[in-house]
Short mmCIF file of C-alpha atoms in Angstrom, two decimals:
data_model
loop_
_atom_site.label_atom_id
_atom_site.label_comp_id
_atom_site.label_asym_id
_atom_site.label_seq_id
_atom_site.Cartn_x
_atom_site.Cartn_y
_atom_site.Cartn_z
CA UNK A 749 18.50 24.14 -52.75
CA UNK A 750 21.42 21.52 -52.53
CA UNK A 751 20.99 18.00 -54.73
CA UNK A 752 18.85 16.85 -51.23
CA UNK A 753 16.23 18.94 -51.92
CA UNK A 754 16.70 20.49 -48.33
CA UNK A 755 17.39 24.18 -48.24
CA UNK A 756 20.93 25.17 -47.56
CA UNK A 757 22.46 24.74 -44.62
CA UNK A 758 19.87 22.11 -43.32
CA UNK A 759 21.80 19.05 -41.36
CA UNK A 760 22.11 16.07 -43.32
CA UNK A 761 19.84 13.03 -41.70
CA UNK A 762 22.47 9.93 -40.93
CA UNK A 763 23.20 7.31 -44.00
CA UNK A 764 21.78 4.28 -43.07
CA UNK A 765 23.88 2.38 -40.01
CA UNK A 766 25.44 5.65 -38.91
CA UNK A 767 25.18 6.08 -35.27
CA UNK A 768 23.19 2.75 -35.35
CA UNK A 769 23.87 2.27 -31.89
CA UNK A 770 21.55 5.24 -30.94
CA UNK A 771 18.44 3.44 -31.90
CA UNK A 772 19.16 0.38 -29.74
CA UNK A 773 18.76 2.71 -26.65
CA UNK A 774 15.26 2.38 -24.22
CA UNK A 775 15.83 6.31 -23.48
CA UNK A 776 14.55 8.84 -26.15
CA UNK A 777 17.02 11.10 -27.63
CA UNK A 778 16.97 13.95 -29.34
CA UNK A 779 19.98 16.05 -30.44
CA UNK A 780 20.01 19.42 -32.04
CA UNK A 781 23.03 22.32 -33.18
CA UNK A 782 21.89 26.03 -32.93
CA UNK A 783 18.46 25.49 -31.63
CA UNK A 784 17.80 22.71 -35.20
CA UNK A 785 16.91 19.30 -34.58
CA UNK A 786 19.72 17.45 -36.03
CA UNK A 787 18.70 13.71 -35.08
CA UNK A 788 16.34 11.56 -33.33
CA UNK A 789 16.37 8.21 -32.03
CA UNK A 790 13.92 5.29 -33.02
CA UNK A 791 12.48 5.45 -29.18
CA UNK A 792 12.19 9.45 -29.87
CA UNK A 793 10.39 8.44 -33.02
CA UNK A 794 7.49 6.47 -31.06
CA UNK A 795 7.50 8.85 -28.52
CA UNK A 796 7.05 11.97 -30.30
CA UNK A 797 5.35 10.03 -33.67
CA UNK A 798 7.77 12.51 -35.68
CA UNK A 799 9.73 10.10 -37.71
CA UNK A 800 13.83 11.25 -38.29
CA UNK A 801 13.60 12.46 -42.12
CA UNK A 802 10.76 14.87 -41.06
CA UNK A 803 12.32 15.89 -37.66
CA UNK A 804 15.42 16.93 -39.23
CA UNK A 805 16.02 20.81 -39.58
CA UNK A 806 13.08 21.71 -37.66
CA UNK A 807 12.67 23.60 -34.29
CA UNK A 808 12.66 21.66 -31.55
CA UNK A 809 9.50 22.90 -30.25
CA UNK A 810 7.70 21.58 -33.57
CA UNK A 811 8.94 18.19 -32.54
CA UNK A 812 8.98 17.75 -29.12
CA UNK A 813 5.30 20.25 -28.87
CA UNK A 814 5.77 21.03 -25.10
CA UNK A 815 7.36 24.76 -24.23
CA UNK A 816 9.01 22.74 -20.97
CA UNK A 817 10.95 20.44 -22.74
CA UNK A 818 12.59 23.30 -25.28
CA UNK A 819 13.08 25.61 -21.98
CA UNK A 820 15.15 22.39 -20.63
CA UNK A 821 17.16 22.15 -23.39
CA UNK A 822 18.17 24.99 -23.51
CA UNK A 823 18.65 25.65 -19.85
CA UNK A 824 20.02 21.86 -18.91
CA UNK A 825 18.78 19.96 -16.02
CA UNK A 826 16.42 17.53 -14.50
CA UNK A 827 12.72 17.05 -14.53
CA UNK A 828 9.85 14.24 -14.34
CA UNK A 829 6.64 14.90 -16.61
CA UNK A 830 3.07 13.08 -15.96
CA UNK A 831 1.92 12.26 -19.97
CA UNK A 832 -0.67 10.55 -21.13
CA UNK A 833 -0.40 8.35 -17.41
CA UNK A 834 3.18 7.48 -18.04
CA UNK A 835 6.01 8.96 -15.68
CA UNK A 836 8.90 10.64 -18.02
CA UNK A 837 12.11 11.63 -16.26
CA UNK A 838 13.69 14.31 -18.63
CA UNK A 839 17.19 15.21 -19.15
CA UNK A 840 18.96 18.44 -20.95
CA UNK A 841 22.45 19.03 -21.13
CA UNK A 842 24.59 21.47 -23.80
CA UNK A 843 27.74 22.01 -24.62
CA UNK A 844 28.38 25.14 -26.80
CA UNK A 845 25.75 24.70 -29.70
CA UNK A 846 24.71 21.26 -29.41
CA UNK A 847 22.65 20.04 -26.77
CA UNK A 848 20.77 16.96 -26.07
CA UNK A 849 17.31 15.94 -24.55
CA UNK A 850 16.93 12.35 -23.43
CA UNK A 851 13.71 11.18 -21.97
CA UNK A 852 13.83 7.98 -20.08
CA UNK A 853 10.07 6.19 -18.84
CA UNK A 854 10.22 5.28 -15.59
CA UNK A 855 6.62 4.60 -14.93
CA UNK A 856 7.69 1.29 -13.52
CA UNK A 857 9.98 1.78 -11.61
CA UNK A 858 7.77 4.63 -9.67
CA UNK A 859 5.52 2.49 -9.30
CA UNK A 860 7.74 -0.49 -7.80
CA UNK A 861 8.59 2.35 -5.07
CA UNK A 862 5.25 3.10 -4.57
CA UNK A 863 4.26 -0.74 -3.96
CA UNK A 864 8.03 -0.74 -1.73
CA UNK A 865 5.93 2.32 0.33
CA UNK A 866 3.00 0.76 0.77
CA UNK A 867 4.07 -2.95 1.84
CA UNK A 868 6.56 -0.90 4.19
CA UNK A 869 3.29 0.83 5.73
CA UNK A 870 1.43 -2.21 6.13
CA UNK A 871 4.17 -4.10 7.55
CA UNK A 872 4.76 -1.15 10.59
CA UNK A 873 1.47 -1.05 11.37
CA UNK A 874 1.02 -5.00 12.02
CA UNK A 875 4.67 -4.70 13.91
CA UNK A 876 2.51 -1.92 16.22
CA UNK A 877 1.11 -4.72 17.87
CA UNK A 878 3.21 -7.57 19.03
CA UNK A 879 5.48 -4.40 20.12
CA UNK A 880 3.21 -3.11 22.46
CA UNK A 881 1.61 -6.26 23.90
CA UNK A 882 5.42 -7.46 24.14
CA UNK A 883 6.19 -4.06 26.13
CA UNK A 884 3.03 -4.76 28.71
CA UNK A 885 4.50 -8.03 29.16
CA UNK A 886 7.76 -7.07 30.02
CA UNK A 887 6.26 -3.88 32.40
CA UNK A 888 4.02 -6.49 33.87
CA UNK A 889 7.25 -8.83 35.19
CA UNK A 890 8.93 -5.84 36.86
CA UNK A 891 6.43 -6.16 39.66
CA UNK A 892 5.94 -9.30 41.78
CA UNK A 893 3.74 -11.46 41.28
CA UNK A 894 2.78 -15.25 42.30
CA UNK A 895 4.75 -18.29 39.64
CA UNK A 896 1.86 -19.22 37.68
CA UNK A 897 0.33 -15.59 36.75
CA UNK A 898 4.35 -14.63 35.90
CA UNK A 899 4.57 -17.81 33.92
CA UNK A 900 1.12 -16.17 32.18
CA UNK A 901 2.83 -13.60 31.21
CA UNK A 902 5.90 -15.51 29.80
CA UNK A 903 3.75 -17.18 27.57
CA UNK A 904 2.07 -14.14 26.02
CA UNK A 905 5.70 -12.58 25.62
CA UNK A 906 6.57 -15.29 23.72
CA UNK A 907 3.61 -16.29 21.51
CA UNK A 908 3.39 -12.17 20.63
CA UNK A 909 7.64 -13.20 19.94
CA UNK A 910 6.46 -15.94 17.52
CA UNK A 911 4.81 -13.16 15.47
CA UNK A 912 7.30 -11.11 15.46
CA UNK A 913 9.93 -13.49 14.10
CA UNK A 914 7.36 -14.53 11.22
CA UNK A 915 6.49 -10.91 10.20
CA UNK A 916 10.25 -10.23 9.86
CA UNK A 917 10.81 -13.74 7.67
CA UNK A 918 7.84 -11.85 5.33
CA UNK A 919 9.74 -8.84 5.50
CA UNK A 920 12.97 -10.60 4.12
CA UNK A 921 11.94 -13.18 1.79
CA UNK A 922 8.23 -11.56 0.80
CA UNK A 923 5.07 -12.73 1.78
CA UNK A 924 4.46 -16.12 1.97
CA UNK A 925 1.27 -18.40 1.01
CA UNK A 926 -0.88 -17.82 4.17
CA UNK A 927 -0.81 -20.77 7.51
CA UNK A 928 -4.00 -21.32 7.42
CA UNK A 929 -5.53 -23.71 10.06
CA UNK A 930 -9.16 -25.01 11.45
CA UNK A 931 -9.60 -23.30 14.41
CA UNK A 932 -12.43 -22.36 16.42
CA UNK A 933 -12.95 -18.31 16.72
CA UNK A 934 -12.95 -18.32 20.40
CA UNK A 935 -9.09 -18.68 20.10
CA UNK A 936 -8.71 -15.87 17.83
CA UNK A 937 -11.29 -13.75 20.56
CA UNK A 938 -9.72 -14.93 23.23
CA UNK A 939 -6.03 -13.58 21.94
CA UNK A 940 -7.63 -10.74 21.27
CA UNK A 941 -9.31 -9.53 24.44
CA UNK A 942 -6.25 -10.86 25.95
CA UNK A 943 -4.34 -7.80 24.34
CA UNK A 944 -7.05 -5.70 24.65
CA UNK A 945 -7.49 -5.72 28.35
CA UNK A 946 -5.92 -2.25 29.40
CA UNK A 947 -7.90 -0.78 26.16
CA UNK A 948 -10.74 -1.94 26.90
CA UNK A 949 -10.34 -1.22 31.34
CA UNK A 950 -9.41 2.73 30.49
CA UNK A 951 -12.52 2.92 28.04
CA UNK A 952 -14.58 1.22 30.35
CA UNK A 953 -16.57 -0.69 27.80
CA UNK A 954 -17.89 -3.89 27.78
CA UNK A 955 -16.21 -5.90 24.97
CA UNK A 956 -18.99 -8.76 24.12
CA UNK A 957 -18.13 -11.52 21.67
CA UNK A 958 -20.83 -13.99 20.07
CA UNK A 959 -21.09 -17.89 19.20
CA UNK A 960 -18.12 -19.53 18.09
CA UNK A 961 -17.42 -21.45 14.97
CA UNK A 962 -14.96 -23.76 13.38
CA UNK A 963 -13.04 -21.58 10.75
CA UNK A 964 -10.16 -22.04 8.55
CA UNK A 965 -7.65 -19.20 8.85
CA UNK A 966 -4.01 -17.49 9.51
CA UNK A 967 -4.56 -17.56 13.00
CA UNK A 968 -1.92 -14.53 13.03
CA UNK A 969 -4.22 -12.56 9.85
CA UNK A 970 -7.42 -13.42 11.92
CA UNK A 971 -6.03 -11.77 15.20
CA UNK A 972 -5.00 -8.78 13.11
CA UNK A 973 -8.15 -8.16 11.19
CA UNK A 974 -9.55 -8.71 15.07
CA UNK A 975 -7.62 -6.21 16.74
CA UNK A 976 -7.84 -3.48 13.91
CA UNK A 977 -11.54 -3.65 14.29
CA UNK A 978 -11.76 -3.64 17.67
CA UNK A 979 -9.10 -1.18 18.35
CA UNK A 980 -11.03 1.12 16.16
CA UNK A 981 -14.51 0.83 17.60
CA UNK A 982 -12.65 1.40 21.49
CA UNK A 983 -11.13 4.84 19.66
CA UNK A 984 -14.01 5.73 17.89
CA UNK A 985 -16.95 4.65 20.24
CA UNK A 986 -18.31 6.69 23.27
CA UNK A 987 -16.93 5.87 26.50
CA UNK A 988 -18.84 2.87 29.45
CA UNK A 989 -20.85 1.66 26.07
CA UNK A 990 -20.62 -2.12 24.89
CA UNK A 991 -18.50 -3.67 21.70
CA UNK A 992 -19.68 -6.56 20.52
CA UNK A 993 -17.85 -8.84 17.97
CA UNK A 994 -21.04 -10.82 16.34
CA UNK A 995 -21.13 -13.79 15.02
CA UNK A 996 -23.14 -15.75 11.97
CA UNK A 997 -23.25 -18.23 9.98
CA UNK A 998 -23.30 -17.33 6.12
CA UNK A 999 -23.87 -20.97 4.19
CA UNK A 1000 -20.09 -21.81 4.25
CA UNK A 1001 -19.05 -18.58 5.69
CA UNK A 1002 -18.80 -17.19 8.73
CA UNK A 1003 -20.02 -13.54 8.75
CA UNK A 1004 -18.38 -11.98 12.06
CA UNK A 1005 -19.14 -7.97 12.91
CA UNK A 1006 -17.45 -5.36 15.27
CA UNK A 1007 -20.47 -3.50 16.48
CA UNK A 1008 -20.33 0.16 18.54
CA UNK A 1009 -22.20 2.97 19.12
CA UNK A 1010 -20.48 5.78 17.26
CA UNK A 1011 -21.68 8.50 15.25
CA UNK A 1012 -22.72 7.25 11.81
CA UNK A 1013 -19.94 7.95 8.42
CA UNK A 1014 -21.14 9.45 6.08
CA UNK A 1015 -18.30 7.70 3.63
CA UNK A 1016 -17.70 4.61 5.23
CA UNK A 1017 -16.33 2.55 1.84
CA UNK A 1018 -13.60 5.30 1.40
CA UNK A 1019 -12.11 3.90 4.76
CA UNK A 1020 -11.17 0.33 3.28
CA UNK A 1021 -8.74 2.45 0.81
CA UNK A 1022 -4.86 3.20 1.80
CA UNK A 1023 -3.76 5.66 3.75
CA UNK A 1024 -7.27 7.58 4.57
CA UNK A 1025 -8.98 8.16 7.83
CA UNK A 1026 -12.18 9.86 8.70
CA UNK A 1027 -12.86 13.24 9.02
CA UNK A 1028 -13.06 13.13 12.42
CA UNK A 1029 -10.34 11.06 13.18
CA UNK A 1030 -8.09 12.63 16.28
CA UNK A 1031 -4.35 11.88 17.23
CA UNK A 1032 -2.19 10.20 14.61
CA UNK A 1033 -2.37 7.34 12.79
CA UNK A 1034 -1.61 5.55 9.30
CA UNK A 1035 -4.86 5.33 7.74
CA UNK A 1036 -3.59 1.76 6.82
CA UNK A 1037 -6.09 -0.14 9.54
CA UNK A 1038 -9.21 -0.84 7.22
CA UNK A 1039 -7.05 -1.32 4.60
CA UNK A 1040 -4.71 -3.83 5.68
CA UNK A 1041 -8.43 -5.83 6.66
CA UNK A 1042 -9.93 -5.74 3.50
CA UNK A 1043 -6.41 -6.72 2.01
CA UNK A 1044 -5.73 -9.73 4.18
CA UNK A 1045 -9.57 -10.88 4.25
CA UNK A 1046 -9.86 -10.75 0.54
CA UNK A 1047 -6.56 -13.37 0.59
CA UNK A 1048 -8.72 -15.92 1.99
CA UNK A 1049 -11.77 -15.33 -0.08
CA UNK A 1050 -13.91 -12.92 2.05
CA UNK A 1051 -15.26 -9.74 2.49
CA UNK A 1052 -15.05 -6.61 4.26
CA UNK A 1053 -17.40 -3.84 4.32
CA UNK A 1054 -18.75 -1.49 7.06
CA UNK A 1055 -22.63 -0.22 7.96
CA UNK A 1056 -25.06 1.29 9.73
CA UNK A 1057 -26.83 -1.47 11.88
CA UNK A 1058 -29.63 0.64 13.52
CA UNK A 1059 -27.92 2.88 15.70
CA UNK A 1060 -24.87 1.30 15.79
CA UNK A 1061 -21.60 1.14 12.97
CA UNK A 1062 -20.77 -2.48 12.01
CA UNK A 1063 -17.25 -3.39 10.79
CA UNK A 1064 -17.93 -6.63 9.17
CA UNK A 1065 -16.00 -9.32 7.43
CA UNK A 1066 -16.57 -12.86 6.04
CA UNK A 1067 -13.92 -15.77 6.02
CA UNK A 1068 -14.61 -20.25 5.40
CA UNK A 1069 -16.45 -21.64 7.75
CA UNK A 1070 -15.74 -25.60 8.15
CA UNK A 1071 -19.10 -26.93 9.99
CA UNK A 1072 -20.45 -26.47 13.79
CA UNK A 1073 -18.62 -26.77 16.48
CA UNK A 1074 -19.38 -30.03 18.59
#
């Protein structure tokens, strides 16, 4: 035993202000010479909850208690461990006898590119739209046609141009507080069926829409909760049946439902979350429709829910009413 009461040979722990600098580091480190622990850093310390007087000398398995870390260490490279719900992106690296293990959370910043993924999602799938009514515009003016139904068309190009131009300001300065206006829902119905026309003609269905009210709302979010519903009940709805977009008044709210005659789901709630479809869902898509409704209704205060409506599937939503038309 030397006057340190460690046995023989056993690596010193640093005098107080050594290597100082060590401890001021986010990143857990961890240094050891011949397999021996030889110092850790304060962030090792509340990571591992092995403070540096008792981590000194011993294995590094006894410290760091997880055979993948000690197989890193000694091999050197790169890894990313799930502990404890926290993302750790491990590091090994040795040069003759001494190596070094520094473990670095980057739970944030996963999730940062996780929340980067999904607003990246959401924003393609509301581009899908403008895009293709802007591309049946332009199709539409290659053949002639008398002044006023061209000029028609002119005006859809550039209204569905309009959103374009603010989706892309959201995508480059973030989203903005919403533009909500009053507006009766016959507007936001009559957009919609507008864009909806060669859907609804190859379906043949019969796309029905109910009493109108005064609402306050993105006129833009309204159309898009609108045309997700809809588009779903032409995909998912048997062919020469009716859709019909309800309408009711809720107290202040306005309740409106997307009604069709599919088969019934089983799961219906597990639609509203990202990035899921149903079983039976053909072709491809992004699983983001339902979500992107429940996301942009519950901005204005609403609801969004689906069921089964006797034999029918209702998509429903909820958003401020402002009084009776008239």
């Amino acid at each position: 035993m030397t006057v340190s009461g460690l046995p023989e040979g056993t690596p010193l722990p640093p005098t107080p202000g050594q290597d100082s600098w060590i401890d001021a580091l986010p990143q857990a480190v961890l240094l050891t010479e011949g397999g021996q622990v030889t110092r850790v850093n304060a962030a090792a310390v509340r990571l591992w909850g092995v403070p540096q007087d008792r981590a000194v000398g011993r294995p590094v398995l006894e410290v760091v208690r997880r055979h993948t870390l000690e197989t890193l260490l000694e091999r050197g490279g790169e890894l990313e461990l799930e502990v404890g719900g926290r993302t750790l992106r491990c590091t090994g690296t040795r040069t003759g006898g001494h190596a070094a293990l520094i473990v670095e959370d980057v739970t944030d910043h996963r999730r940062r590119e996780a929340e980067l993924r999904e607003a990246t999602a959401v924003l393609s799938h509301e581009f899908r739209t403008p895009v293709a009514a802007l591309r049946g515009v332009l199709e539409a003016l290659e053949y002639d046609m008398p002044q006023d139904l061209a000029q028609n068309f002119v005006r859809q190009g550039l209204q569905e141009t309009e959103r374009l131009a603010r989706l892309v300001e959201d995508l480059a300065v973030g989203f903005r507080p919403t533009r909500a206006r009053t507006l009766p829902l016959a507007e936001a119905f009559a957009r919609a069926e507008r864009l909806l026309a060669g859907e609804v003609t190859a379906k043949q269905v019969e796309l029905v829409f109910g009493q109108d009210h005064l609402v306050r709302a993105d006129p833009d979010k309204l159309l898009q909760v609108l045309l997700n519903l809809i588009e779903n009940a032409l995909k998912y709805g048997p062919a020469g049946q009716s859709i019909e977009v309800a309408t009711a008044a809720r107290g202040t709210w306005v309740e409106v439902s997307v009604l069709d005659r599919g088969q019934p789901i089983p799961d219906s709630e597990s639609l509203f979350r990202a990035h899921t479809r149903g079983k039976d869902a053909g072709g491809q898509g992004s699983g983001m429709g339902l979500y992107i409704v429940r996301s942009i209704v519950q901005g204005w205060g609403g609801q969004a829910w689906a069921e089964r409506q006797e034999e029918r599937n209702a998509f429903c939503f909820t958003l401020p009413g402002v009084g009776g038309l008239g």
